[in-house]
mmCIF file of C-alpha atoms and ligand atoms in Angstrom:
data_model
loop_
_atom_site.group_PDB
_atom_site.id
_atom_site.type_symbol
_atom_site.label_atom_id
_atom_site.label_comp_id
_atom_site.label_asym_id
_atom_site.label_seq_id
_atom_site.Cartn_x
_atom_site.Cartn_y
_atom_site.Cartn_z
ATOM 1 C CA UNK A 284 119.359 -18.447 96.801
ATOM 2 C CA UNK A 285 122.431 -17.284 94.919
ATOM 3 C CA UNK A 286 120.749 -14.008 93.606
ATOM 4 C CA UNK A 287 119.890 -13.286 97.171
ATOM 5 C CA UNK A 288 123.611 -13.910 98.808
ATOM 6 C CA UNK A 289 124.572 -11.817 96.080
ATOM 7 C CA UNK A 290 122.068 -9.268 97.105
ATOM 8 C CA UNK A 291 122.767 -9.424 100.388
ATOM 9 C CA UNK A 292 126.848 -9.591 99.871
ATOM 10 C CA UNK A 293 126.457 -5.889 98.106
ATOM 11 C CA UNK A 294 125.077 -4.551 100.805
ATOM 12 C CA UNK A 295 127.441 -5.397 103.183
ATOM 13 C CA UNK A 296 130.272 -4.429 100.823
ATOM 14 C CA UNK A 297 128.806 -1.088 99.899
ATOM 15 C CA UNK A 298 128.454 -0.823 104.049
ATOM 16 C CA UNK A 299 130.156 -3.166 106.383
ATOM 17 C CA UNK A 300 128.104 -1.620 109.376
ATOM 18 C CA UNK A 301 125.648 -2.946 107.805
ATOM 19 C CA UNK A 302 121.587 -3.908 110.228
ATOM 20 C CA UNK A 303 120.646 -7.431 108.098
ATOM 21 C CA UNK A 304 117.620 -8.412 108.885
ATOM 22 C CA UNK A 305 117.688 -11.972 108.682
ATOM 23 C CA UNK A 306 114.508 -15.175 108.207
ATOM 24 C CA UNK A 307 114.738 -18.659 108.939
ATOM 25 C CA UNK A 308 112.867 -21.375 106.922
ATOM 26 C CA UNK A 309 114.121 -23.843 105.020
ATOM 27 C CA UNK A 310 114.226 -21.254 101.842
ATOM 28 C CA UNK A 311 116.927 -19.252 103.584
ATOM 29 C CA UNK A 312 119.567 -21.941 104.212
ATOM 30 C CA UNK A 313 120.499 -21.700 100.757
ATOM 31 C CA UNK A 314 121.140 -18.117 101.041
ATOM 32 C CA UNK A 315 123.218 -18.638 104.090
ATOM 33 C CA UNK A 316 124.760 -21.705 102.457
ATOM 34 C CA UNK A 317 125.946 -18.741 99.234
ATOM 35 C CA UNK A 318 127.209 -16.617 101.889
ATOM 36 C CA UNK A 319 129.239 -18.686 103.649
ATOM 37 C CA UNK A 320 130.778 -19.610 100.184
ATOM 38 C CA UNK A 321 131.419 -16.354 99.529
ATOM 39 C CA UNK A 322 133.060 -16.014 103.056
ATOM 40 C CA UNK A 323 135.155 -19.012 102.755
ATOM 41 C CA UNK A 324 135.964 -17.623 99.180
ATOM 42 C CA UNK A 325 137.762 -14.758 100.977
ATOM 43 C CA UNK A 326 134.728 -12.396 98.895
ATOM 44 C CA UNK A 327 133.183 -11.040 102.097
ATOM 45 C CA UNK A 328 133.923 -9.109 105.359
ATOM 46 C CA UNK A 329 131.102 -9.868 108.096
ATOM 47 C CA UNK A 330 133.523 -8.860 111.326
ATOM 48 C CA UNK A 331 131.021 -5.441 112.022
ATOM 49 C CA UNK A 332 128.051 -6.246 110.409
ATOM 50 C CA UNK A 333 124.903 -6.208 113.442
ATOM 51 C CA UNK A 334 121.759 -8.881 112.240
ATOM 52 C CA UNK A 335 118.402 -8.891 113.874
ATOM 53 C CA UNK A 336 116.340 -11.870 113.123
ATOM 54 C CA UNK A 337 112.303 -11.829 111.942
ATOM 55 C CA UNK A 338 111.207 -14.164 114.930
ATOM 56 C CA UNK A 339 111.418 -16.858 117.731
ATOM 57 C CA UNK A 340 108.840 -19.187 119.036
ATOM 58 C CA UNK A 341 108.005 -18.253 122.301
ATOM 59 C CA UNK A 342 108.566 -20.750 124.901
ATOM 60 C CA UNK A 343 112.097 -22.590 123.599
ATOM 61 C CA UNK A 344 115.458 -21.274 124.576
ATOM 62 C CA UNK A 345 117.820 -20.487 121.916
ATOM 63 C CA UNK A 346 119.883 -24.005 123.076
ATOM 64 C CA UNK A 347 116.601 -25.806 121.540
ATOM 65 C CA UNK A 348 117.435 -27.432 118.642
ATOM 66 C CA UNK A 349 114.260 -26.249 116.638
ATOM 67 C CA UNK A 350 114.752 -22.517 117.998
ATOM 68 C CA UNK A 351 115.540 -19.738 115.573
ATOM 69 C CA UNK A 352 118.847 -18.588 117.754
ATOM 70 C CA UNK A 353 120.143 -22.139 116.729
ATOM 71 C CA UNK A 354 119.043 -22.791 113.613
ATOM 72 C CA UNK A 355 121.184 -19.125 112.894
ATOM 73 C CA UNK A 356 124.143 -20.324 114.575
ATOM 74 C CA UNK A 357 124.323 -23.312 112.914
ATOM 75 C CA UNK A 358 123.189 -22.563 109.385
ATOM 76 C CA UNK A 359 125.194 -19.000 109.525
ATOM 77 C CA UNK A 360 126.717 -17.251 112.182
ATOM 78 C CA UNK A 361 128.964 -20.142 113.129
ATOM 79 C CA UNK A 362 131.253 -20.088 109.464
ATOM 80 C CA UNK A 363 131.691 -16.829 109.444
ATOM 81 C CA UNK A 364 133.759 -14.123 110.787
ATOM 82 C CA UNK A 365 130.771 -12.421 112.486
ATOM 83 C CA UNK A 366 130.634 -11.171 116.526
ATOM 84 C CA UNK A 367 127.745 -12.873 117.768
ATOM 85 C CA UNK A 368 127.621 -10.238 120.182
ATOM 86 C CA UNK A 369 126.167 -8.142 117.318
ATOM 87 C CA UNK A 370 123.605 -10.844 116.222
ATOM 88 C CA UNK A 371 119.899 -10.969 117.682
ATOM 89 C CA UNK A 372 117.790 -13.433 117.755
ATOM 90 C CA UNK A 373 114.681 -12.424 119.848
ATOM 91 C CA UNK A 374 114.798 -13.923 123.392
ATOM 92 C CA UNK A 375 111.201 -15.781 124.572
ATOM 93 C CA UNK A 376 111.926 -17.226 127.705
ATOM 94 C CA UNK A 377 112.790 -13.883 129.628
ATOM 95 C CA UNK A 378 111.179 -10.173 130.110
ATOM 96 C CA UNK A 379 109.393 -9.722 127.095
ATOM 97 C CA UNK A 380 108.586 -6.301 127.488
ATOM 98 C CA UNK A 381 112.153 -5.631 127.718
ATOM 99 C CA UNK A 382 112.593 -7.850 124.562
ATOM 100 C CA UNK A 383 110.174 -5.914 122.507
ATOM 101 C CA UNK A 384 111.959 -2.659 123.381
ATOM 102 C CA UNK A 385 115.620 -3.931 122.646
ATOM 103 C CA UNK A 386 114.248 -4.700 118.960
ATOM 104 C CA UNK A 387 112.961 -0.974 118.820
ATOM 105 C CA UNK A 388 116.055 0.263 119.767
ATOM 106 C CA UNK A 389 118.029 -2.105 117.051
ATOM 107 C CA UNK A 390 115.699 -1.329 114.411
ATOM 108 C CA UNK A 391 115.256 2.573 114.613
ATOM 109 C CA UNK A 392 118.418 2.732 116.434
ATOM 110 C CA UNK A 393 119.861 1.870 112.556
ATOM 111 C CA UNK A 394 116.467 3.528 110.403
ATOM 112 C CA UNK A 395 115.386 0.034 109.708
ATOM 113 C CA UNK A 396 117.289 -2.869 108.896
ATOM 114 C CA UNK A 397 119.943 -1.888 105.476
ATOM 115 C CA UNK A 398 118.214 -4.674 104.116
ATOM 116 C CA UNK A 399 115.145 -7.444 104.692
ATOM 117 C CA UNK A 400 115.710 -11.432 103.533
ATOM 118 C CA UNK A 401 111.782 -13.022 103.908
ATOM 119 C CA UNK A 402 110.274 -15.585 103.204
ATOM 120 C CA UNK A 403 106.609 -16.605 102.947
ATOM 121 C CA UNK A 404 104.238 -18.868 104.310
ATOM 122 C CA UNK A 405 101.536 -20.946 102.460
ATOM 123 C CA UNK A 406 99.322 -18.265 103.686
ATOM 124 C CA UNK A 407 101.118 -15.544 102.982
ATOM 125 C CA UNK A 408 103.006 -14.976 106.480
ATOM 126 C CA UNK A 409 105.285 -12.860 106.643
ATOM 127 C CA UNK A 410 108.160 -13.317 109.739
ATOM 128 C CA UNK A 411 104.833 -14.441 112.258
ATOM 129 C CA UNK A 412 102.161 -12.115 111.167
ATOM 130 C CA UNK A 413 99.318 -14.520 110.211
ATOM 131 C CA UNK A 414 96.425 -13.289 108.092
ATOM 132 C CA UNK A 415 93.930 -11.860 110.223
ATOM 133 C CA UNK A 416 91.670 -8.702 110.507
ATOM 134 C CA UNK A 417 93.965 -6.586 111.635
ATOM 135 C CA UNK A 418 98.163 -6.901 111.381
ATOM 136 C CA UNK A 419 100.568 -5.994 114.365
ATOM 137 C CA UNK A 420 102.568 -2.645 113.116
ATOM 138 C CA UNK A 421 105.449 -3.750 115.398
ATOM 139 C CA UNK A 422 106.526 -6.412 117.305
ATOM 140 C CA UNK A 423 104.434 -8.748 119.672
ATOM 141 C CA UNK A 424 103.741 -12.008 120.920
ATOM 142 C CA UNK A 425 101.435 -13.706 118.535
ATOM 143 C CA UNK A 426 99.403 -16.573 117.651
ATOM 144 C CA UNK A 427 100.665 -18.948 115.054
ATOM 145 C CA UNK A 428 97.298 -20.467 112.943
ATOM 146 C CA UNK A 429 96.656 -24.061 112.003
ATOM 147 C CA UNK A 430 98.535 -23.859 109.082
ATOM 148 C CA UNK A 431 101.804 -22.212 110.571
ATOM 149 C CA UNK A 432 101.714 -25.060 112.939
ATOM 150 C CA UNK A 433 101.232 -27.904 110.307
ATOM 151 C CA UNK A 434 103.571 -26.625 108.315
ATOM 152 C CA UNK A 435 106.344 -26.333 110.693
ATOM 153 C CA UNK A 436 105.888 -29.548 112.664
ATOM 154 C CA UNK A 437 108.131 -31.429 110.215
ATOM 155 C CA UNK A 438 110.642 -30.247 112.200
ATOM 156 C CA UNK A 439 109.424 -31.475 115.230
ATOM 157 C CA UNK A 440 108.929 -35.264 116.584
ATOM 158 C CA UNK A 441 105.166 -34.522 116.553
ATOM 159 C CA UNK A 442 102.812 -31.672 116.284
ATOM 160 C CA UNK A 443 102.222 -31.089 119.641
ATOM 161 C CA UNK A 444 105.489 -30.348 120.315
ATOM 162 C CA UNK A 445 105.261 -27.056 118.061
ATOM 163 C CA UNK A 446 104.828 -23.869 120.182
ATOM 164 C CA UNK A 447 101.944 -22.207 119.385
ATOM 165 C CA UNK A 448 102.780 -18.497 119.849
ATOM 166 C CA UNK A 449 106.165 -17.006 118.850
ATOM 167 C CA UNK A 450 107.780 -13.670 119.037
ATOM 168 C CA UNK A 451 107.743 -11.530 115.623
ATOM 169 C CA UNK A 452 109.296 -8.433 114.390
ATOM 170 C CA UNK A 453 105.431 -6.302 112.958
ATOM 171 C CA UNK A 454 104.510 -5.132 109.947
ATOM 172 C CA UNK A 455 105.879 -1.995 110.341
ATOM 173 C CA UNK A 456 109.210 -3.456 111.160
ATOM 174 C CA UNK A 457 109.907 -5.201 107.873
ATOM 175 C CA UNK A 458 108.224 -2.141 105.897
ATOM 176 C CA UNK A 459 110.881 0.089 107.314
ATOM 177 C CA UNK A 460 113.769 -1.874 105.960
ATOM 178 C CA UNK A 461 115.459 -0.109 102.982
ATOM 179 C CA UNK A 462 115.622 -3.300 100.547
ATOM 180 C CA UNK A 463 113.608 -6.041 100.613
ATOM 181 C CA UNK A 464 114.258 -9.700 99.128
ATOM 182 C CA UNK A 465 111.301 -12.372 99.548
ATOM 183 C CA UNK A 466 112.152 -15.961 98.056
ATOM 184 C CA UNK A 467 109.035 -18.464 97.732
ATOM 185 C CA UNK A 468 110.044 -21.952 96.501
ATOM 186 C CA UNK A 469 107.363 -24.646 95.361
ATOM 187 C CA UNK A 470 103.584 -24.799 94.195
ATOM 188 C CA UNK A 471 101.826 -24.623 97.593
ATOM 189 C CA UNK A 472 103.534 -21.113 98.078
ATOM 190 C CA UNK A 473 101.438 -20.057 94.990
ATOM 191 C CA UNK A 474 98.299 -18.592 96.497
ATOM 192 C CA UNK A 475 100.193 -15.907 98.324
ATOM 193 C CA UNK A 476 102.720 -15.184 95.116
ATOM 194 C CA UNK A 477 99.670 -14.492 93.210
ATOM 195 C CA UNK A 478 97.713 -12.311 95.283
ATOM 196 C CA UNK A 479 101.168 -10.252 95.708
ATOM 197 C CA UNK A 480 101.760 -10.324 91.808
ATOM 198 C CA UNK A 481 98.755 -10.355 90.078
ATOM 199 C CA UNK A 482 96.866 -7.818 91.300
ATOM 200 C CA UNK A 483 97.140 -4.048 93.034
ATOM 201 C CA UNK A 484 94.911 -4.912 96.426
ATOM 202 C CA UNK A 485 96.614 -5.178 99.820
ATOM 203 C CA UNK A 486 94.565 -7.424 102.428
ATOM 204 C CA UNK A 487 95.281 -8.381 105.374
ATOM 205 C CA UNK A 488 94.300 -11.461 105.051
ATOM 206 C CA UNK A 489 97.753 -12.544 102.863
ATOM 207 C CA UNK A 490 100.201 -10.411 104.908
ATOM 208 C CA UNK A 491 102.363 -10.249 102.122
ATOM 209 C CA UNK A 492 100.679 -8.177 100.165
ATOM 210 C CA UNK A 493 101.279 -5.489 102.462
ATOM 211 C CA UNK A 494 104.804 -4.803 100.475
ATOM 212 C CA UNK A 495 103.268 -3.518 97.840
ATOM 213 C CA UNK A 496 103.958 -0.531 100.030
ATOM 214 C CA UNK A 497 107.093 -0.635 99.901
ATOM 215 C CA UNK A 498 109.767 0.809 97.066
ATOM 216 C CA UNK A 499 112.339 -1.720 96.597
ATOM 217 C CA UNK A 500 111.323 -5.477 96.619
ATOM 218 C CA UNK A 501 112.872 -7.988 95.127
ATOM 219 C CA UNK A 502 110.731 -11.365 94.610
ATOM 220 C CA UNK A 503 112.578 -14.685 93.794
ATOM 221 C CA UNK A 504 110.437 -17.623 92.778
ATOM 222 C CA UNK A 505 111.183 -20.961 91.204
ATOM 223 C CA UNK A 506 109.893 -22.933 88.897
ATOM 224 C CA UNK A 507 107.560 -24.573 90.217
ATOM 225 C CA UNK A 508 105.984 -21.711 91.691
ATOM 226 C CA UNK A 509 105.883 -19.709 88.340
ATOM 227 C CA UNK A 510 104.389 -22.324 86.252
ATOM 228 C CA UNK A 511 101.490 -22.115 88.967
ATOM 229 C CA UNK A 512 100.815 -18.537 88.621
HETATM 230 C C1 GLP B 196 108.187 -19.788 109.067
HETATM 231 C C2 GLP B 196 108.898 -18.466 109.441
HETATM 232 C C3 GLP B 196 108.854 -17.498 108.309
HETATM 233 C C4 GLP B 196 109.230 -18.260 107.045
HETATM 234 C C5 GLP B 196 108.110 -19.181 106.675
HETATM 235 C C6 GLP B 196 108.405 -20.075 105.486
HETATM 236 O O1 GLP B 196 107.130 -20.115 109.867
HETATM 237 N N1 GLP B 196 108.445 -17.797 110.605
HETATM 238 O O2 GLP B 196 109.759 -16.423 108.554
HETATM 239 O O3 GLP B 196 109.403 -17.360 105.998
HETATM 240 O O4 GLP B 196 107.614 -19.867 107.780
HETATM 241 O O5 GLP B 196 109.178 -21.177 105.827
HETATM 242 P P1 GLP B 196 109.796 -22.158 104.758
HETATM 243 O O6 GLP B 196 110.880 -21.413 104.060
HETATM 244 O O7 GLP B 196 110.334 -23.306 105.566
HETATM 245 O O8 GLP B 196 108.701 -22.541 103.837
#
């Protein structure tokens, strides 16, 4: 998580008008958690920097505690010196035609983000795009899978309560970004690591694999993942 803040904290020094795109999860808090460090450390400017998050759940407004808008606001945006008026977190409970051309706009509006944090599902999700036949090039409404769902309801009082489609940024979207940084903690994230690492196919079926396309990916595993692989 350090190696990413730092990652991220270069890019915004090199350009403080900097387009982050930013993930939730509970990998990314500890990046946010090195930021704000560096922030309270006096190390980082964030007053014209513009963010434009991965995903929301459709369904839950951003005052729902298990939405993405406040899970950013609380984890992030709220200890630093950031105008939330240049953060996005997409909106579900609205026009969501007009949402899905406002994250155009932000995204080629810039040339894609300056840089991409991700993380990674246990099936190889990336933002929302669950393996499937075919993968949404930009942003849609999709289905979450079984998996997604399980995996998520810990933060909810019971699974039922976990919406089942969400809001996510395509393919496309995070291939366009001009640095990529994916962080995958823990054993169960080792199927996806290893189909990303260990050989040169890109399926579908482990959306992650699709960033073998890109130039500039950074992968950040831990121990327990790499003595799985
Ligand atoms: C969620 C998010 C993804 C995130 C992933 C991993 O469903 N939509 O953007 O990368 O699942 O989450 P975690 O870090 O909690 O394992």
């Amino acid at each position: 998580c350090k190696k990413a803040s730092d990652i991220i904290c270069s890019v915004v020094r090199d350009n403080k008008n900097a387009l982050l795109g930013l993930a939730t999860g509970g990998t990314a808090e500890g990046v946010y958690k090195y930021i704000v460090e560096e922030f309270k450390n006096g190390k980082i400017d964030l007053s014209n920097v513009k963010t434009i998050n991965l995903d929301e759940y459709v369904g839950i407004g951003g005052d729902h505690p298990q939405s993405y808008r406040r899970y950013m606001d609380d984890h992030f945006f709220n200890h630093v010196n950031i105008n939330k008026e240049n953060t996005y977190v997409p909106i579900t409970t609205g026009d969501i035609d007009r949402e899905l051309l406002n994250i155009k706009e932000i995204i080629d509006g810039n040339g894609g983000t300056d840089i991409q944090l991700l993380g990674v599902g246990r099936n190889g999700h990336i933002a929302f795009n669950e393996p499937g036949e075919r993968l949404n090039a930009s942003a849609s409404i999709v289905d979450l899978n079984e998996d997604t769902i399980r995996a998520n309801s810990r933060y909810f009082s019971n699974i039922d309560e976990v919406p089942k489609k969400a809001l996510s940024l395509g393919i496309g979207d995070i291939l366009k970004s001009k640095k990529i940084i994916l962080l995958a903690f823990g054993s169960e994230k080792a199927n996806a690591i290893r189909e990303l690492l260990s050989n040169d196919f890109i399926t579908t079926k482990v959306p992650c694999t699709l960033l073998k396309a890109h130039n500039d990916v950074t992968i950040i595993i831990d121990e327990a993942l790499s003595e799985k692989l």
